[in-house]
């Protein structure tokens, strides 16, 4: 069975098979396949399209069930035919110098571009200041009909972008860690999975006093990370000291230096992104502190920086390129009229490297 492009959900095939539950003519959808196989809709889409992101075993299960049910997918071109511009928009209100050095954005954008190239669509990208300029761009592009929808990052408390796009009637997908019933699309990651991966690894190594240098607390995903780290650490008999950072190299270095030269030095430090983790590693070298003999260094996000550092930095591979693809796929489905607003992001994977080791005695 071969397919091309992305798959729509809710208008993605016709079949009279076991999934019709006695209703002849029931339209078999990606949701039907995902529900029967107990996997995410994104995984079904990846499997049917021959894309990375699922195991060969899962891919074959999806193909076998699709054939059994007589599922006949349409390509993304069908979904896009309901759109006006075949273009999605991304407006990022962050310092461009940070965007250029932080792997999360670069890899996410690459994943989105790869996906859009496959379905013959386009990305309209704008980097703005952090004083509300992004709202002006969202409003202008929407009213000019330049895009069919937006992918939003870095949701914060009382985020004005979501109500603005609802008011303008423009579809959007928020790449988020929460799932409120607010009527907008969301690609939902699960920070509890990452917290569990990191804490279980450190607990097995005997760590009981650790530190966490986060990103800005006004981001909802950082608030959830801090909350979950505290709760899950307590269950494991681990104490966590939280410090608010800003994802910058210099900030990671400054906070790590204070943590490692102050009283009650932690045995492990988790940094909120790869850039701060590399900075932390540099500080340990300057201070003559052995990694991982005296302190372990870990990163919330993996990247080539973590892999190439000396020693290599233990990190969670958030599969950011696949998340970018999944966000674009969901947005196009919403623009084509899909009613199901939420989808799950691919899970993260712990990449254990030599920067983490047994806690010092």
Coordinates of C-alpha atoms in Angstrom, one line a residue:
X1 CA 0.0 0.0 0.0
X2 CA 1.5 3.3 -1.0
X3 CA 0.5 6.9 -0.1
X4 CA 1.8 10.3 -0.8
X5 CA 1.8 13.5 1.2
X6 CA -0.1 14.1 4.5
X7 CA -3.4 12.6 5.4
X8 CA -6.6 14.4 6.4
X9 CA -8.7 13.1 9.3
X10 CA -12.4 12.9 9.0
X11 CA -12.4 12.9 5.2
X12 CA -9.5 10.5 4.6
X13 CA -11.1 7.4 3.2
X14 CA -14.2 5.3 2.6
X15 CA -14.7 1.8 3.7
X16 CA -17.2 -0.8 4.7
X17 CA -15.1 -2.9 7.1
X18 CA -15.1 -4.0 10.7
X19 CA -14.7 -0.4 12.0
X20 CA -18.1 0.6 10.7
X21 CA -19.8 -1.0 13.8
X22 CA -22.7 -2.0 11.7
X23 CA -23.1 1.4 10.0
X24 CA -22.7 0.7 6.3
X25 CA -20.9 3.5 4.5
X26 CA -19.0 4.7 7.7
X27 CA -16.0 6.7 6.6
X28 CA -12.9 5.1 8.1
X29 CA -10.5 7.8 9.4
X30 CA -7.1 8.1 10.9
X31 CA -8.8 8.3 14.3
X32 CA -10.4 4.9 13.7
X33 CA -7.0 3.3 12.9
X34 CA -5.3 5.0 15.8
X35 CA -8.1 4.0 18.3
X36 CA -8.0 0.4 17.3
X37 CA -4.2 0.2 17.4
X38 CA -4.0 2.4 20.6
X39 CA -1.4 4.7 19.1
X40 CA -1.5 8.4 18.2
X41 CA -3.0 9.8 15.0
X42 CA 0.4 11.2 14.1
X43 CA 2.0 7.7 14.3
X44 CA -0.7 6.4 11.9
X45 CA 0.0 9.3 9.5
X46 CA 3.8 8.6 9.7
X47 CA 3.2 4.9 9.0
X48 CA 0.9 5.4 6.1
X49 CA 3.2 7.9 4.5
X50 CA 6.4 5.9 5.0
X51 CA 7.9 8.6 7.2
X52 CA 10.3 8.3 10.1
X53 CA 8.9 8.4 13.6
X54 CA 7.5 4.9 14.0
X55 CA 9.0 1.4 14.2
X56 CA 8.8 -1.0 11.4
X57 CA 6.5 -3.2 13.5
X58 CA 4.1 -0.4 14.1
X59 CA 4.2 0.6 10.5
X60 CA 3.2 -2.9 9.4
X61 CA 0.4 -3.0 12.0
X62 CA -1.0 0.2 10.6
X63 CA -0.8 -1.0 7.0
X64 CA -2.3 -4.3 7.8
X65 CA -5.3 -2.8 9.5
X66 CA -5.7 -0.1 6.8
X67 CA -5.9 -2.9 4.2
X68 CA -8.3 -4.9 6.4
X69 CA -10.7 -2.0 6.8
X70 CA -10.4 -0.9 3.1
X71 CA -8.9 2.5 4.1
X72 CA -8.2 4.7 1.1
X73 CA -6.3 7.8 2.1
X74 CA -6.3 11.0 0.2
X75 CA -3.0 13.0 -0.1
X76 CA -2.4 16.3 1.6
X77 CA -3.2 18.0 -1.7
X78 CA -6.9 17.1 -1.0
X79 CA -6.7 18.8 2.4
X80 CA -4.9 21.8 0.9
X81 CA -7.5 22.2 -1.8
X82 CA -9.8 23.5 1.0
X83 CA -7.2 26.2 1.8
X84 CA -6.6 29.5 0.0
X85 CA -2.9 30.1 0.1
X86 CA -1.2 26.7 0.7
X87 CA 0.9 28.7 3.2
X88 CA 1.2 28.5 7.0
X89 CA 2.6 31.3 9.1
X90 CA 5.0 31.4 12.1
X91 CA 5.7 34.6 14.0
X92 CA 8.3 34.2 16.7
X93 CA 8.7 37.0 19.3
X94 CA 12.2 36.2 20.5
X95 CA 15.7 37.7 20.1
X96 CA 16.9 36.6 16.6
X97 CA 20.4 36.0 18.1
X98 CA 19.0 33.4 20.4
X99 CA 16.9 31.8 17.7
X100 CA 20.1 31.4 15.6
X101 CA 22.0 29.5 18.3
X102 CA 19.2 27.4 20.0
X103 CA 18.8 24.1 18.3
X104 CA 15.1 23.7 19.3
X105 CA 13.8 26.3 16.9
X106 CA 16.2 25.5 14.1
X107 CA 15.4 21.8 14.1
X108 CA 11.6 22.4 14.5
X109 CA 11.6 24.8 11.5
X110 CA 13.6 22.3 9.5
X111 CA 11.0 19.6 10.2
X112 CA 8.2 22.0 9.3
X113 CA 9.9 22.9 6.0
X114 CA 10.6 19.3 5.1
X115 CA 6.9 18.4 5.6
X116 CA 5.6 21.4 3.7
X117 CA 8.0 20.7 0.8
X118 CA 6.5 17.2 0.6
X119 CA 3.0 18.5 0.3
X120 CA 3.8 21.4 -2.0
X121 CA 3.1 24.1 0.5
X122 CA 5.0 27.0 2.0
X123 CA 6.1 28.7 5.2
X124 CA 5.9 32.4 5.9
X125 CA 8.2 33.2 8.8
X126 CA 8.7 36.4 10.7
X127 CA 10.9 37.2 13.8
X128 CA 9.8 40.2 15.8
X129 CA 10.6 42.0 19.0
X130 CA 9.1 40.9 22.3
X131 CA 6.8 44.0 22.9
X132 CA 3.7 42.9 21.1
X133 CA 5.0 43.4 17.5
X134 CA 4.0 39.7 16.8
X135 CA 0.4 40.6 17.4
X136 CA 0.5 43.2 14.7
X137 CA 2.0 40.7 12.2
X138 CA -0.6 38.0 13.1
X139 CA -3.4 40.5 12.6
X140 CA -2.1 41.9 9.4
X141 CA -1.4 38.5 7.7
X142 CA -4.8 37.2 8.8
X143 CA -6.7 40.2 7.4
X144 CA -4.6 40.1 4.2
X145 CA -5.4 36.4 3.7
X146 CA -1.7 35.6 3.3
X147 CA -1.8 32.3 5.3
X148 CA -4.3 29.5 6.1
X149 CA -3.2 29.3 9.7
X150 CA -0.4 29.7 12.3
X151 CA 1.8 27.5 14.4
X152 CA 2.4 29.2 17.8
X153 CA 5.3 28.5 20.2
X154 CA 6.2 29.7 23.7
X155 CA 2.7 30.1 25.2
X156 CA 2.6 32.2 28.3
X157 CA 0.0 33.2 30.9
X158 CA -2.9 35.2 29.4
X159 CA -1.3 34.8 26.0
X160 CA -3.1 37.4 23.7
X161 CA -2.3 35.5 20.5
X162 CA -4.9 32.7 21.1
X163 CA -7.9 34.9 21.7
X164 CA -6.8 37.2 18.8
X165 CA -6.7 34.3 16.3
X166 CA -10.0 33.0 17.6
X167 CA -11.6 36.4 17.1
X168 CA -10.1 36.6 13.6
X169 CA -11.4 33.1 12.8
X170 CA -7.9 31.8 11.7
X171 CA -6.9 28.2 12.5
X172 CA -3.8 27.8 14.7
X173 CA -1.8 25.0 16.4
X174 CA -0.2 25.8 19.7
X175 CA 2.9 23.6 20.4
X176 CA 2.2 23.2 24.1
X177 CA 2.5 21.2 27.2
X178 CA -1.1 21.6 28.3
X179 CA -4.5 20.9 26.8
X180 CA -7.1 23.5 27.8
X181 CA -10.5 23.4 26.2
X182 CA -10.1 26.7 24.5
X183 CA -11.2 25.9 20.9
X184 CA -7.8 26.0 19.3
X185 CA -5.5 23.3 17.9
X186 CA -2.7 22.0 20.1
X187 CA 0.2 19.6 19.5
X188 CA 0.6 18.4 23.1
X189 CA 3.9 17.3 24.5
X190 CA 4.1 15.6 27.9
X191 CA 6.7 17.1 30.2
X192 CA 6.0 14.4 32.8
X193 CA 7.6 11.9 30.4
X194 CA 10.8 14.0 30.2
X195 CA 10.8 14.6 34.0
X196 CA 10.5 10.8 34.6
X197 CA 13.3 10.0 32.2
X198 CA 15.7 12.5 33.8
X199 CA 14.8 11.7 37.4
X200 CA 14.8 8.0 37.1
X201 CA 18.2 8.2 35.5
X202 CA 19.6 10.4 38.3
X203 CA 17.9 8.3 41.0
X204 CA 19.5 5.1 39.7
X205 CA 22.9 6.9 39.9
X206 CA 22.2 7.8 43.6
X207 CA 21.6 11.5 43.2
X208 CA 19.6 13.1 46.0
X209 CA 20.5 16.8 45.8
X210 CA 20.1 18.3 42.3
X211 CA 19.6 21.7 40.7
X212 CA 17.5 22.8 37.7
X213 CA 18.2 25.9 35.6
X214 CA 15.0 26.6 33.7
X215 CA 13.9 29.0 31.0
X216 CA 11.8 32.0 31.9
X217 CA 9.0 31.1 34.3
X218 CA 6.4 33.1 32.4
X219 CA 6.3 30.4 29.8
X220 CA 3.6 27.8 30.6
X221 CA 5.8 24.9 29.7
X222 CA 8.5 26.0 32.1
X223 CA 5.9 26.4 34.9
X224 CA 4.8 22.8 34.3
X225 CA 8.4 21.6 34.2
X226 CA 9.2 23.1 37.6
X227 CA 6.0 21.8 39.1
X228 CA 6.5 18.3 37.9
X229 CA 10.2 18.2 38.8
X230 CA 9.3 19.1 42.3
X231 CA 6.5 16.6 42.6
X232 CA 8.2 13.7 41.0
X233 CA 11.6 14.4 42.7
X234 CA 9.9 14.3 46.1
X235 CA 8.5 10.8 45.4
X236 CA 12.0 9.6 44.7
X237 CA 13.6 11.2 47.7
X238 CA 15.3 13.8 45.6
X239 CA 15.6 17.5 46.5
X240 CA 15.5 20.0 43.6
X241 CA 16.7 23.6 43.7
X242 CA 15.2 25.7 40.9
X243 CA 16.8 28.7 39.3
X244 CA 15.2 30.8 36.5
X245 CA 17.3 31.2 33.4
X246 CA 16.7 32.6 29.9
X247 CA 18.1 29.9 27.6
X248 CA 21.2 32.0 26.8
X249 CA 24.7 30.6 27.0
X250 CA 25.9 33.3 29.4
X251 CA 23.0 32.7 31.7
X252 CA 23.7 29.0 31.9
X253 CA 27.3 29.7 32.7
X254 CA 26.5 32.3 35.4
X255 CA 23.9 30.2 37.2
X256 CA 26.1 27.1 37.1
X257 CA 29.0 29.0 38.5
X258 CA 27.0 30.2 41.4
X259 CA 25.5 26.8 42.1
X260 CA 28.9 25.0 42.0
X261 CA 30.8 27.6 44.1
X262 CA 28.1 28.2 46.7
X263 CA 27.1 26.2 49.8
X264 CA 25.4 22.8 49.4
X265 CA 26.7 22.2 46.0
X266 CA 24.3 19.8 44.0
X267 CA 25.6 16.5 42.7
X268 CA 23.8 17.1 39.3
X269 CA 22.5 20.1 37.3
X270 CA 19.7 19.9 34.7
X271 CA 19.8 22.7 32.2
X272 CA 16.7 23.9 30.4
X273 CA 18.3 23.7 26.9
X274 CA 21.4 22.5 25.1
X275 CA 23.1 25.9 24.9
X276 CA 23.0 26.4 28.7
X277 CA 24.2 22.8 29.2
X278 CA 27.2 23.4 27.1
X279 CA 27.9 26.6 29.0
X280 CA 27.6 24.6 32.3
X281 CA 30.1 22.1 31.0
X282 CA 32.6 24.9 30.2
X283 CA 32.2 26.3 33.7
X284 CA 33.1 23.0 35.3
X285 CA 36.3 23.0 33.3
X286 CA 37.2 26.5 34.4
X287 CA 36.5 25.6 38.0
X288 CA 38.5 22.3 37.8
X289 CA 35.4 20.2 38.7
X290 CA 35.3 16.7 37.3
X291 CA 32.3 15.7 35.2
X292 CA 30.7 13.3 36.0
X293 CA 32.9 12.4 39.0
X294 CA 32.0 15.5 41.1
X295 CA 28.9 16.7 39.3
X296 CA 26.7 15.4 36.5
X297 CA 25.4 17.7 33.8
X298 CA 22.2 17.0 31.9
X299 CA 20.1 18.9 29.3
X300 CA 16.4 19.0 28.8
X301 CA 16.8 19.3 25.0
X302 CA 19.3 17.2 22.9
X303 CA 21.2 18.6 19.9
X304 CA 24.5 18.0 18.1
X305 CA 26.0 20.4 20.6
X306 CA 25.3 17.8 23.4
X307 CA 26.6 15.0 21.3
X308 CA 29.9 16.7 20.3
X309 CA 30.7 18.2 23.7
X310 CA 33.5 16.8 25.7
X311 CA 32.3 14.9 27.6
X312 CA 29.1 14.2 25.7
X313 CA 26.0 15.6 27.6
X314 CA 23.2 13.3 28.7
X315 CA 20.0 14.9 27.2
X316 CA 16.4 14.1 26.2
X317 CA 15.9 13.9 22.4
X318 CA 12.6 15.7 22.1
X319 CA 12.3 14.7 18.4
X320 CA 11.9 18.3 17.5
X321 CA 12.0 17.8 13.8
X322 CA 9.2 15.2 14.0
X323 CA 7.2 17.6 16.3
X324 CA 7.6 20.3 13.6
X325 CA 6.2 17.9 11.0
X326 CA 3.3 16.9 13.3
X327 CA 2.4 20.5 14.0
X328 CA 2.3 21.4 10.3
X329 CA 0.3 18.2 9.6
X330 CA -2.3 19.1 12.3
X331 CA -2.6 22.7 11.1
X332 CA -3.3 21.6 7.5
X333 CA -5.9 19.2 8.7
X334 CA -7.6 21.9 10.8
X335 CA -7.5 24.3 7.8
X336 CA -9.3 21.6 5.8
X337 CA -12.1 21.3 8.3
X338 CA -11.0 18.6 10.8
X339 CA -12.9 19.0 14.0
X340 CA -10.5 17.2 16.4
X341 CA -8.3 19.9 17.7
X342 CA -5.6 18.1 19.7
X343 CA -2.9 15.7 18.8
X344 CA 0.0 14.2 20.7
X345 CA 3.7 15.0 20.0
X346 CA 6.2 12.2 19.6
X347 CA 7.6 11.1 23.0
X348 CA 11.1 12.1 24.0
X349 CA 14.0 9.7 24.3
X350 CA 16.8 9.8 26.9
X351 CA 20.3 9.9 25.3
X352 CA 22.7 8.8 28.0
X353 CA 26.2 10.1 27.5
X354 CA 29.3 10.5 29.7
X355 CA 28.3 13.7 31.5
X356 CA 26.1 11.8 33.9
X357 CA 27.5 9.3 36.4
X358 CA 27.1 8.1 40.0
X359 CA 26.6 10.7 42.7
X360 CA 29.8 11.6 44.6
X361 CA 29.9 10.1 48.0

